[in-house]
Tab-separated table of N, CA and C in Angstrom:
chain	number	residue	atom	x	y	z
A	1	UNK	N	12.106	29.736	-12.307
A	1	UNK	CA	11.048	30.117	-11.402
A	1	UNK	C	10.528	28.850	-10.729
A	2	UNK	N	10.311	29.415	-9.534
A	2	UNK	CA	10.047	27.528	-8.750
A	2	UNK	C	8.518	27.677	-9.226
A	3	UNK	N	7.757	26.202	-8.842
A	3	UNK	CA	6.735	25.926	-8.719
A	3	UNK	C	5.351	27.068	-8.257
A	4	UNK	N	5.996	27.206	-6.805
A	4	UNK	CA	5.346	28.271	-5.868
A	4	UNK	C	5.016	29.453	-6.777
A	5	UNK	N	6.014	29.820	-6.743
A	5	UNK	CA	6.033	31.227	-7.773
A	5	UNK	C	5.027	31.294	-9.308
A	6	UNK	N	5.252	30.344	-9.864
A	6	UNK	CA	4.342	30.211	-11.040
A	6	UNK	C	3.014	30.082	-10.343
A	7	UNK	N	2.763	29.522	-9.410
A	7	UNK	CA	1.186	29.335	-9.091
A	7	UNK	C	0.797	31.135	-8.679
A	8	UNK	N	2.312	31.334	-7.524
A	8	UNK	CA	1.574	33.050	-7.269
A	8	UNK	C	0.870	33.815	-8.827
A	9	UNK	N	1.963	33.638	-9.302
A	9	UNK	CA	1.977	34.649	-11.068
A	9	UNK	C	0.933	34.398	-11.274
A	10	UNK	N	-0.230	33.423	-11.501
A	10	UNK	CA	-1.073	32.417	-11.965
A	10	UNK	C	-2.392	33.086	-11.825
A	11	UNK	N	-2.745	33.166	-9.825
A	11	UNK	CA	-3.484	33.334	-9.314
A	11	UNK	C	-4.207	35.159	-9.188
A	12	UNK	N	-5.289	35.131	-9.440
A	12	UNK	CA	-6.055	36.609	-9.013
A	12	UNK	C	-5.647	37.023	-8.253
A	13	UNK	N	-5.402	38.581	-8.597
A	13	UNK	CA	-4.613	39.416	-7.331
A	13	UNK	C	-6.160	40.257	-6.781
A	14	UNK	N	-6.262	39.963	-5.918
A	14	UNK	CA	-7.286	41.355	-5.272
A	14	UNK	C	-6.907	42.611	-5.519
A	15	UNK	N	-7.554	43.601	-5.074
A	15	UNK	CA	-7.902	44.923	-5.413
A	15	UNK	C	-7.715	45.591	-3.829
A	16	UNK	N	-6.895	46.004	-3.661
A	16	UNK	CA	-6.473	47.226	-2.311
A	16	UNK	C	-7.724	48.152	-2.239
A	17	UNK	N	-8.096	48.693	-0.701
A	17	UNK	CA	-9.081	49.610	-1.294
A	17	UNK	C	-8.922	50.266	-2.025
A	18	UNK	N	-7.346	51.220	-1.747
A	18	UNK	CA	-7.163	52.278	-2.290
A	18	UNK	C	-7.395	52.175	-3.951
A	19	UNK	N	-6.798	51.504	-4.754
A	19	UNK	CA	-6.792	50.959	-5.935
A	19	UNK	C	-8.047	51.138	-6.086
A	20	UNK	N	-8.754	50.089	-5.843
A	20	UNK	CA	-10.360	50.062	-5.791
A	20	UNK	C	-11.142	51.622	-6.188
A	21	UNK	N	-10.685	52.190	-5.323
A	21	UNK	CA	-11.190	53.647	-4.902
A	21	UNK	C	-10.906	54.230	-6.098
A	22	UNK	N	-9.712	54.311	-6.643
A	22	UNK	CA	-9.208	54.669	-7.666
A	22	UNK	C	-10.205	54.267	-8.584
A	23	UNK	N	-9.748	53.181	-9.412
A	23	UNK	CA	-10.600	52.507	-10.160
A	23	UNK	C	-11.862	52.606	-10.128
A	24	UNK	N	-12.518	52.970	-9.125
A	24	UNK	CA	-13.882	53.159	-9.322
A	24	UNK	C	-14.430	54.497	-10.142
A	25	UNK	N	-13.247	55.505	-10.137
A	25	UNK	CA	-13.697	56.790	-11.006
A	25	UNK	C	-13.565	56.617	-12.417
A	26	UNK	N	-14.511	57.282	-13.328
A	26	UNK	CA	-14.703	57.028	-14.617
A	26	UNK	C	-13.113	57.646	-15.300
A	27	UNK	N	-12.546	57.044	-15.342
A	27	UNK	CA	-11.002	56.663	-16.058
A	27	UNK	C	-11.080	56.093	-17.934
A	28	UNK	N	-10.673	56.327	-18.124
A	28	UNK	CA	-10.234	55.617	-19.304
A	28	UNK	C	-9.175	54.138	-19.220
A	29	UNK	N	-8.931	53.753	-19.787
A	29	UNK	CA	-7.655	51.864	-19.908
A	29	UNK	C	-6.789	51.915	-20.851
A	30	UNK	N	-5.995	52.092	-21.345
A	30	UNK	CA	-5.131	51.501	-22.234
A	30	UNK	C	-5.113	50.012	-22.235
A	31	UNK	N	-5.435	49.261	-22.564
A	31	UNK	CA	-5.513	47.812	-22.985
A	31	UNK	C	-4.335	47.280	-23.692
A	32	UNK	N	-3.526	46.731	-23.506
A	32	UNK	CA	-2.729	45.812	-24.859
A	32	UNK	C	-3.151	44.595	-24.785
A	33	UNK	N	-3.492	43.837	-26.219
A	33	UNK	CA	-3.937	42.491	-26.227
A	33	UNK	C	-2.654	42.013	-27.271
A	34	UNK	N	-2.609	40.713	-27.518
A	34	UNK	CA	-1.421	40.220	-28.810
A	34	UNK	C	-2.190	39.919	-29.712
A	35	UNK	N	-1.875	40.215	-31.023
A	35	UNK	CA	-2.284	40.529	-32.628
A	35	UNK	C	-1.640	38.867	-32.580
A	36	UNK	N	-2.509	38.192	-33.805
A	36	UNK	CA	-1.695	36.581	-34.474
A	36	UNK	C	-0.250	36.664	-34.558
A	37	UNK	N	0.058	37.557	-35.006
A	37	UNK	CA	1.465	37.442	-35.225
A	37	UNK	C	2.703	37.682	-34.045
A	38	UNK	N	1.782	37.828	-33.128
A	38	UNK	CA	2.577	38.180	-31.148
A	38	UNK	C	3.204	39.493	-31.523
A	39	UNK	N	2.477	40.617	-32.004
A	39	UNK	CA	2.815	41.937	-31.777
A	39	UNK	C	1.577	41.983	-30.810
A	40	UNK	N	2.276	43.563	-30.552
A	40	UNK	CA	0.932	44.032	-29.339
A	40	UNK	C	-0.002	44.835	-30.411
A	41	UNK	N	-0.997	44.745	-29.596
A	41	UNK	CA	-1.890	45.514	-29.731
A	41	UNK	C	-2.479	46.693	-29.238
A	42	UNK	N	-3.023	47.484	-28.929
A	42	UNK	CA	-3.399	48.715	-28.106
A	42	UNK	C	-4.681	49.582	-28.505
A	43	UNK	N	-5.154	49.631	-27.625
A	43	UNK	CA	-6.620	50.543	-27.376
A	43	UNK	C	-7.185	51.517	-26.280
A	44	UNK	N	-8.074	52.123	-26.695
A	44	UNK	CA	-8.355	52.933	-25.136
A	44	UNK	C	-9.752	52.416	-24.987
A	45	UNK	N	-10.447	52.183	-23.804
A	45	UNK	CA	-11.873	51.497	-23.651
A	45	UNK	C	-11.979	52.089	-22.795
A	46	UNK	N	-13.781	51.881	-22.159
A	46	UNK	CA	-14.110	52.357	-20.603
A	46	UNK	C	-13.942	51.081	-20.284
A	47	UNK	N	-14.693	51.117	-19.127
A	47	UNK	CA	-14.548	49.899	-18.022
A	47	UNK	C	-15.764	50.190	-16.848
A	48	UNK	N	-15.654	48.961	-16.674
A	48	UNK	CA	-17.023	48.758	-15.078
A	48	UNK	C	-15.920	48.093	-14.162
A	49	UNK	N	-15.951	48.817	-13.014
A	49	UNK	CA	-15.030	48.040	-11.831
A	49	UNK	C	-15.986	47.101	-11.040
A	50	UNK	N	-15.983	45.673	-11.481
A	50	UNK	CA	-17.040	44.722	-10.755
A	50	UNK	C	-15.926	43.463	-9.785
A	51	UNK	N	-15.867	44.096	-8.394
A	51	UNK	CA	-15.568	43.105	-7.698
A	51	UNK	C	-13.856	43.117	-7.637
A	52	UNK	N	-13.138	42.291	-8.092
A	52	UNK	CA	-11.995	42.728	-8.458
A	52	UNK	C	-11.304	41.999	-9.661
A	53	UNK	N	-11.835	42.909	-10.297
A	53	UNK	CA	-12.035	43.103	-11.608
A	53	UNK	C	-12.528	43.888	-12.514
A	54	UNK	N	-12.395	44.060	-13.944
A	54	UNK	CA	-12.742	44.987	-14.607
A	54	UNK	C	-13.573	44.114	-15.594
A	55	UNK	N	-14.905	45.271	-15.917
A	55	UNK	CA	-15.412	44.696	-17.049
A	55	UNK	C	-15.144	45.454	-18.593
A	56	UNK	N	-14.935	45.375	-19.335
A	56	UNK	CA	-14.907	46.296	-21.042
A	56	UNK	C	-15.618	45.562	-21.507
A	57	UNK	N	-15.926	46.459	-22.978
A	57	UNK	CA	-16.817	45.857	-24.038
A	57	UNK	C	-16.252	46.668	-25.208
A	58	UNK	N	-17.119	45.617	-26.322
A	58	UNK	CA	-16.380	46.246	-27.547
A	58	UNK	C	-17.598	45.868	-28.804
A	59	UNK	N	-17.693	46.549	-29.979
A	59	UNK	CA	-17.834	45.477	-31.051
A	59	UNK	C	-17.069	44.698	-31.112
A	60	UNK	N	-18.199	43.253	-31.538
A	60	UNK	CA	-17.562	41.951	-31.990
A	60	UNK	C	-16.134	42.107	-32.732
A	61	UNK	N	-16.574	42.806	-34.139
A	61	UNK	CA	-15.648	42.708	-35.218
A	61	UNK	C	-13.953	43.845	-34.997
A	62	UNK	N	-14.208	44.268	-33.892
A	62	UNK	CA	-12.662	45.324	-33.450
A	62	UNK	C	-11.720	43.985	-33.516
A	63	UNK	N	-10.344	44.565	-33.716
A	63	UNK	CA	-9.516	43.476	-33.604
A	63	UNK	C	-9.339	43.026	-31.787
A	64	UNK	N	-9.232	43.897	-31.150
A	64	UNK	CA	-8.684	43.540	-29.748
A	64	UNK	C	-9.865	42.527	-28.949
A	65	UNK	N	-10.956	42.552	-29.471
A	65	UNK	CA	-11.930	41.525	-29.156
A	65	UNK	C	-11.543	39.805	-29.567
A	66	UNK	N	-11.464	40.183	-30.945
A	66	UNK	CA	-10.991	38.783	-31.306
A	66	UNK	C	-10.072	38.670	-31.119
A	67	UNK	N	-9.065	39.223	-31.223
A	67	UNK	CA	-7.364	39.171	-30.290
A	67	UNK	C	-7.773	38.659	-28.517
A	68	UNK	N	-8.559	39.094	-28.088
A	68	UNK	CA	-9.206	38.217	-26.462
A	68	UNK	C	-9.835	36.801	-27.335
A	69	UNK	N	-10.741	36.813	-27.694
A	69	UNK	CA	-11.328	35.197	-28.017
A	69	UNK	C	-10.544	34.109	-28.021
A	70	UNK	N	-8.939	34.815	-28.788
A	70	UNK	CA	-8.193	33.606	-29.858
A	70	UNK	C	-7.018	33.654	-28.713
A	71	UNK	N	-6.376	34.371	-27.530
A	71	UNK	CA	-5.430	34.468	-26.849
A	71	UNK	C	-5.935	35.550	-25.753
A	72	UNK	N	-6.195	35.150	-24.325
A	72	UNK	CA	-6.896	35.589	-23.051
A	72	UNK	C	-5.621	36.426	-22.297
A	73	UNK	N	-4.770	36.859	-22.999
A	73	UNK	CA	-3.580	37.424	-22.266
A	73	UNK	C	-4.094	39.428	-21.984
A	74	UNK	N	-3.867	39.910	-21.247
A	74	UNK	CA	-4.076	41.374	-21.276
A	74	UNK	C	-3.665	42.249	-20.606
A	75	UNK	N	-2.775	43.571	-20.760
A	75	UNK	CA	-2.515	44.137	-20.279
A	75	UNK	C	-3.238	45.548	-20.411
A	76	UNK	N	-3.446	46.230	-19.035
A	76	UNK	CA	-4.280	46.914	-18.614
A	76	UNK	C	-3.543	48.515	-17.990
A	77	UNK	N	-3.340	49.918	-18.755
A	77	UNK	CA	-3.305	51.050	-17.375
A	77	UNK	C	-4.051	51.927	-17.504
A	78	UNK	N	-4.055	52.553	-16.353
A	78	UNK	CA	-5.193	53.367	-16.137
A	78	UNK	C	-4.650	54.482	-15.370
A	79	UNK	N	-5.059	55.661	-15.960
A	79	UNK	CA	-3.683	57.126	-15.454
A	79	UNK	C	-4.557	58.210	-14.797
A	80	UNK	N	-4.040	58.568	-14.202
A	80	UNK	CA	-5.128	59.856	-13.117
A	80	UNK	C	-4.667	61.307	-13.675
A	81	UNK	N	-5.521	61.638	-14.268
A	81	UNK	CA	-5.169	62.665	-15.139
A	81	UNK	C	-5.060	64.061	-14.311
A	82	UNK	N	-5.519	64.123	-13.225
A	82	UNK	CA	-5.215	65.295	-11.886
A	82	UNK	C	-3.735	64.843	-11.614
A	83	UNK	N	-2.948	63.897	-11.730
A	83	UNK	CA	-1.880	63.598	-11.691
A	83	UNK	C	-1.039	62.544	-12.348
A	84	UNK	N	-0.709	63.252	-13.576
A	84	UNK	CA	-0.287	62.212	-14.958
A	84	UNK	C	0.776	61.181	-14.462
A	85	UNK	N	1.681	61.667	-13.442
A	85	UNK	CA	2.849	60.447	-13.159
A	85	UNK	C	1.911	59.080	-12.097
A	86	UNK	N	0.603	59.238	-11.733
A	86	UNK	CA	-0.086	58.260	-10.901
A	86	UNK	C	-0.678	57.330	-11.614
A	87	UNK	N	-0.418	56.026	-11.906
A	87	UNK	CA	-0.758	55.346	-12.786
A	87	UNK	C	-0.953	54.145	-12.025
A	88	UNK	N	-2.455	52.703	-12.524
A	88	UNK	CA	-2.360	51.559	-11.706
A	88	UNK	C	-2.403	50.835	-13.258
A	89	UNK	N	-1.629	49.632	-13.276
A	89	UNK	CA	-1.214	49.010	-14.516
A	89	UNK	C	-1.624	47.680	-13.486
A	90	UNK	N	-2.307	46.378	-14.508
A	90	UNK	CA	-2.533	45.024	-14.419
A	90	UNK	C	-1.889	44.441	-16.101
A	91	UNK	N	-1.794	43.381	-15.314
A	91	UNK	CA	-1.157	42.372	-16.236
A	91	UNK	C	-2.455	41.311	-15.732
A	92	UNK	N	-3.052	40.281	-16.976
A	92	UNK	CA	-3.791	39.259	-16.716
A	92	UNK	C	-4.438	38.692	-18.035
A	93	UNK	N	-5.867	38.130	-17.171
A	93	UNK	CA	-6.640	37.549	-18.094
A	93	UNK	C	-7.840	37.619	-18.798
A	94	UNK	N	-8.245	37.952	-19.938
A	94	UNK	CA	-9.837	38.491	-20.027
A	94	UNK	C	-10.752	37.497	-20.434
A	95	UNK	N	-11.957	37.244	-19.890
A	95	UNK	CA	-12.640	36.142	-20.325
A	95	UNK	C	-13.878	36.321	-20.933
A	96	UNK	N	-14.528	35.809	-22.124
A	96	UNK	CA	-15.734	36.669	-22.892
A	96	UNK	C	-16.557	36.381	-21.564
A	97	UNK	N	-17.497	37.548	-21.499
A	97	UNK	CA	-18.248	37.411	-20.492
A	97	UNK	C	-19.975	37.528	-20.737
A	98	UNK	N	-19.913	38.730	-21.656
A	98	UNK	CA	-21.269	38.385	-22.544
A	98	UNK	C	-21.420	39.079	-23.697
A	99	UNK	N	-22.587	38.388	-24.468
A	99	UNK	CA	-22.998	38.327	-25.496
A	99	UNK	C	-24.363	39.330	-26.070
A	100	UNK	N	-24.121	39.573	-26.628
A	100	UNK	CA	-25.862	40.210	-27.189
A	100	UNK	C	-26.189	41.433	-26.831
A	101	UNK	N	-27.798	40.664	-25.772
A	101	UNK	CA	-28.298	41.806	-25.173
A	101	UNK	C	-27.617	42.382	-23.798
A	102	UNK	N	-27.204	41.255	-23.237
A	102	UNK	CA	-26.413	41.163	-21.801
A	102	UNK	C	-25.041	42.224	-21.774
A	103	UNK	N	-24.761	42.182	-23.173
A	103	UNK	CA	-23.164	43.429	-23.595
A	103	UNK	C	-23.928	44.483	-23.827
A	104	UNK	N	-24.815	44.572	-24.500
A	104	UNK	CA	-25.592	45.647	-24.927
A	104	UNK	C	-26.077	46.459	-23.623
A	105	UNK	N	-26.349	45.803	-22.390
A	105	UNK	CA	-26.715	46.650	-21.022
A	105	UNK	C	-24.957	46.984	-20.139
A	106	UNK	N	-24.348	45.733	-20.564
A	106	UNK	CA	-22.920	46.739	-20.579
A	106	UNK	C	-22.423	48.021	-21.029
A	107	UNK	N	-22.474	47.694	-22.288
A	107	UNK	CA	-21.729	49.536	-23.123
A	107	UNK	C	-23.234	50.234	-22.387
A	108	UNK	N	-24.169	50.447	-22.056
A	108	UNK	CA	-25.218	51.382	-21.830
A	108	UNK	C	-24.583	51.556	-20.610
A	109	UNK	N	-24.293	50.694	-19.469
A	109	UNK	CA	-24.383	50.754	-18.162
A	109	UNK	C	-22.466	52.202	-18.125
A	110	UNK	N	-22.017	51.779	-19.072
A	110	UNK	CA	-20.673	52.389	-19.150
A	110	UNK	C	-20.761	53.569	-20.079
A	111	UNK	N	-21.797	53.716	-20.581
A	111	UNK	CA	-22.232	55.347	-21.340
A	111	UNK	C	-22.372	56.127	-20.468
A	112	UNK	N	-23.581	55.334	-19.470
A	112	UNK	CA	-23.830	56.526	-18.537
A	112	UNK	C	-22.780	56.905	-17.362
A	113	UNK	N	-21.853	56.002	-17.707
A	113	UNK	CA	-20.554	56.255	-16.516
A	113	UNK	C	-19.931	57.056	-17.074
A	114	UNK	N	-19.616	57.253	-18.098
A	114	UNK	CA	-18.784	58.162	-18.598
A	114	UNK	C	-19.859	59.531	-19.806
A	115	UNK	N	-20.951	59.469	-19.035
A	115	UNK	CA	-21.641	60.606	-19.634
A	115	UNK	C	-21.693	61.068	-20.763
A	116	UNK	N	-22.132	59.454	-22.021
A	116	UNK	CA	-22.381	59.680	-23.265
A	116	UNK	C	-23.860	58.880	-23.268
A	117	UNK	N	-24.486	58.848	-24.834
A	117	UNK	CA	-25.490	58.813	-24.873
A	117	UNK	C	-25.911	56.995	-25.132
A	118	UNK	N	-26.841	56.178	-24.056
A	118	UNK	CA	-26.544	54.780	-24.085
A	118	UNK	C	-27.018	54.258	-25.526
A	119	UNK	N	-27.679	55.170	-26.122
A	119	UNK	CA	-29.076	54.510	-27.143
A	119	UNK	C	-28.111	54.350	-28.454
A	120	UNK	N	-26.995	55.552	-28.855
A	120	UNK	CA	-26.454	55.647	-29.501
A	120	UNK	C	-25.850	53.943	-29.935
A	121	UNK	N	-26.235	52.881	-29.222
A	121	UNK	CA	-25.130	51.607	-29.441
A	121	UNK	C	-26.447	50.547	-29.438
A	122	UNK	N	-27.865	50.989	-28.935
A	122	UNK	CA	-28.895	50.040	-29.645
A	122	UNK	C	-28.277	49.568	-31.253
A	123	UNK	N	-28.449	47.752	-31.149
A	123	UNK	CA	-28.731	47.141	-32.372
A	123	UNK	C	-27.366	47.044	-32.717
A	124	UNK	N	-26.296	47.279	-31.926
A	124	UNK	CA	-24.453	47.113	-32.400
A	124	UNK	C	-24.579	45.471	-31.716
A	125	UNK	N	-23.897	44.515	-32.687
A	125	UNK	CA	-23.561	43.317	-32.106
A	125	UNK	C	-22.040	43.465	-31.518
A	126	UNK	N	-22.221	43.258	-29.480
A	126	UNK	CA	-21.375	43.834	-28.841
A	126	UNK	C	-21.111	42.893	-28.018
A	127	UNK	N	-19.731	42.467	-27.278
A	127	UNK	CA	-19.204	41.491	-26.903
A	127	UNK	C	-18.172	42.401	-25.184
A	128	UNK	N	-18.371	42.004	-24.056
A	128	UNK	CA	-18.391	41.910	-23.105
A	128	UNK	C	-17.058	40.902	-22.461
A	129	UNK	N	-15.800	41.947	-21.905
A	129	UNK	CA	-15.162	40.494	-21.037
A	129	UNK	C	-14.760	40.732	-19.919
A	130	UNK	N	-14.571	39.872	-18.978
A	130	UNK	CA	-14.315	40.248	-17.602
A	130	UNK	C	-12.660	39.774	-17.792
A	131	UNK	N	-12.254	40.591	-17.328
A	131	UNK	CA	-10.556	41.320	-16.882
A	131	UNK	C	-9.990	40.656	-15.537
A	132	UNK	N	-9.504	39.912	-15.445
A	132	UNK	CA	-9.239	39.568	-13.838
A	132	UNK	C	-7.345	39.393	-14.034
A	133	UNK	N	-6.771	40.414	-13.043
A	133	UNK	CA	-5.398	40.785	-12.666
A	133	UNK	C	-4.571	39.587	-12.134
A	134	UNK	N	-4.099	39.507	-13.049
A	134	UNK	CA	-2.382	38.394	-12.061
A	134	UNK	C	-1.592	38.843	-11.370
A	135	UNK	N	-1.372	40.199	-12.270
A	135	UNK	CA	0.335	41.471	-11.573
A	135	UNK	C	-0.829	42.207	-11.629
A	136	UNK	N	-0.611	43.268	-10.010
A	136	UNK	CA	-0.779	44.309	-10.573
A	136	UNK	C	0.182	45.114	-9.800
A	137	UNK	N	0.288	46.580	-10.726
A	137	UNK	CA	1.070	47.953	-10.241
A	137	UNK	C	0.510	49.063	-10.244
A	138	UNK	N	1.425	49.930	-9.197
A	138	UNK	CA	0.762	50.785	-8.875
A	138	UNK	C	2.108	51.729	-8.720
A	139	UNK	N	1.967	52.993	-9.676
A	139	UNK	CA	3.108	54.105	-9.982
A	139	UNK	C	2.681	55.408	-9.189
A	140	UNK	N	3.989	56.179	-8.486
A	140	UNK	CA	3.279	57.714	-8.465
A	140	UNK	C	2.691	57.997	-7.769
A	141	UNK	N	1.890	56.639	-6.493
A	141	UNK	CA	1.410	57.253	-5.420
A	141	UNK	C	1.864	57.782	-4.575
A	142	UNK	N	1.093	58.572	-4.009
A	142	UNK	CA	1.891	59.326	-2.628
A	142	UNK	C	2.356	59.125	-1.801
């Protein structure tokens, strides 16, 4: 791979509107992060579409959190369930983004996106990362 190319791979991919548009509806993620031992990992999370990028949150103590702390690698899809073969998949990087109370208005801000109850997660020590895309794909559109 030349030079060039590694810097493309490297660099933040923006967000198409359409994508965008997409992404902005309360969806679910499949996440894969790498476990110590470079197996994958896998989860389902919500998400906040901020900018271009995604935000998740988690408890501290889940593995796929500390699997982000210890190795920033992440893969990301997200499936349109009005049409199961339409899928937008990222490949990238997640970076802790916050801590405490600041995650704590995260998972609330993403309860009420996905129409559960925010209070239910008062007093959880909860950890926050921003998602930013290297690859991304897009399956199944029309």
């Amino acid at each position: 791979m030349s030079v060039s190319a590694q810097a493309r791979e490297a660099a933040d991919v923006s967000f198409p509107e359409r994508i965008r548009t997409f992404l902005a509806e309360p969806r679910f993620a499949a996440i894969a992060t790498v476990d110590p031992d470079g197996s994958p990992h896998q989860a389902l999370v919500w998400y906040l579409l901020k900018g271009d990028g995604l935000v998740i949150n988690s408890r501290r103590e889940r593995r796929w959190p500390r699997n982000l702390m210890r190795d920033e690698r992440i893969s990301v899809a997200v499936q349109d369930w009005s049409d199961p073969e339409h899928w937008i998949g990222l490949k990238g990087r997640a970076e802790l983004l916050h801590q405490g109370d600041d995650a704590l208005r995260d998972i609330m801000a993403m309860a009420r996106r996905y129409r559960s109850n925010p209070d239910q997660y008062r007093g959880q020590d909860r950890v926050s990362f921003a998602v930013r895309a290297t690859r991304l794909f897009e399956y199944g559109a029309d």
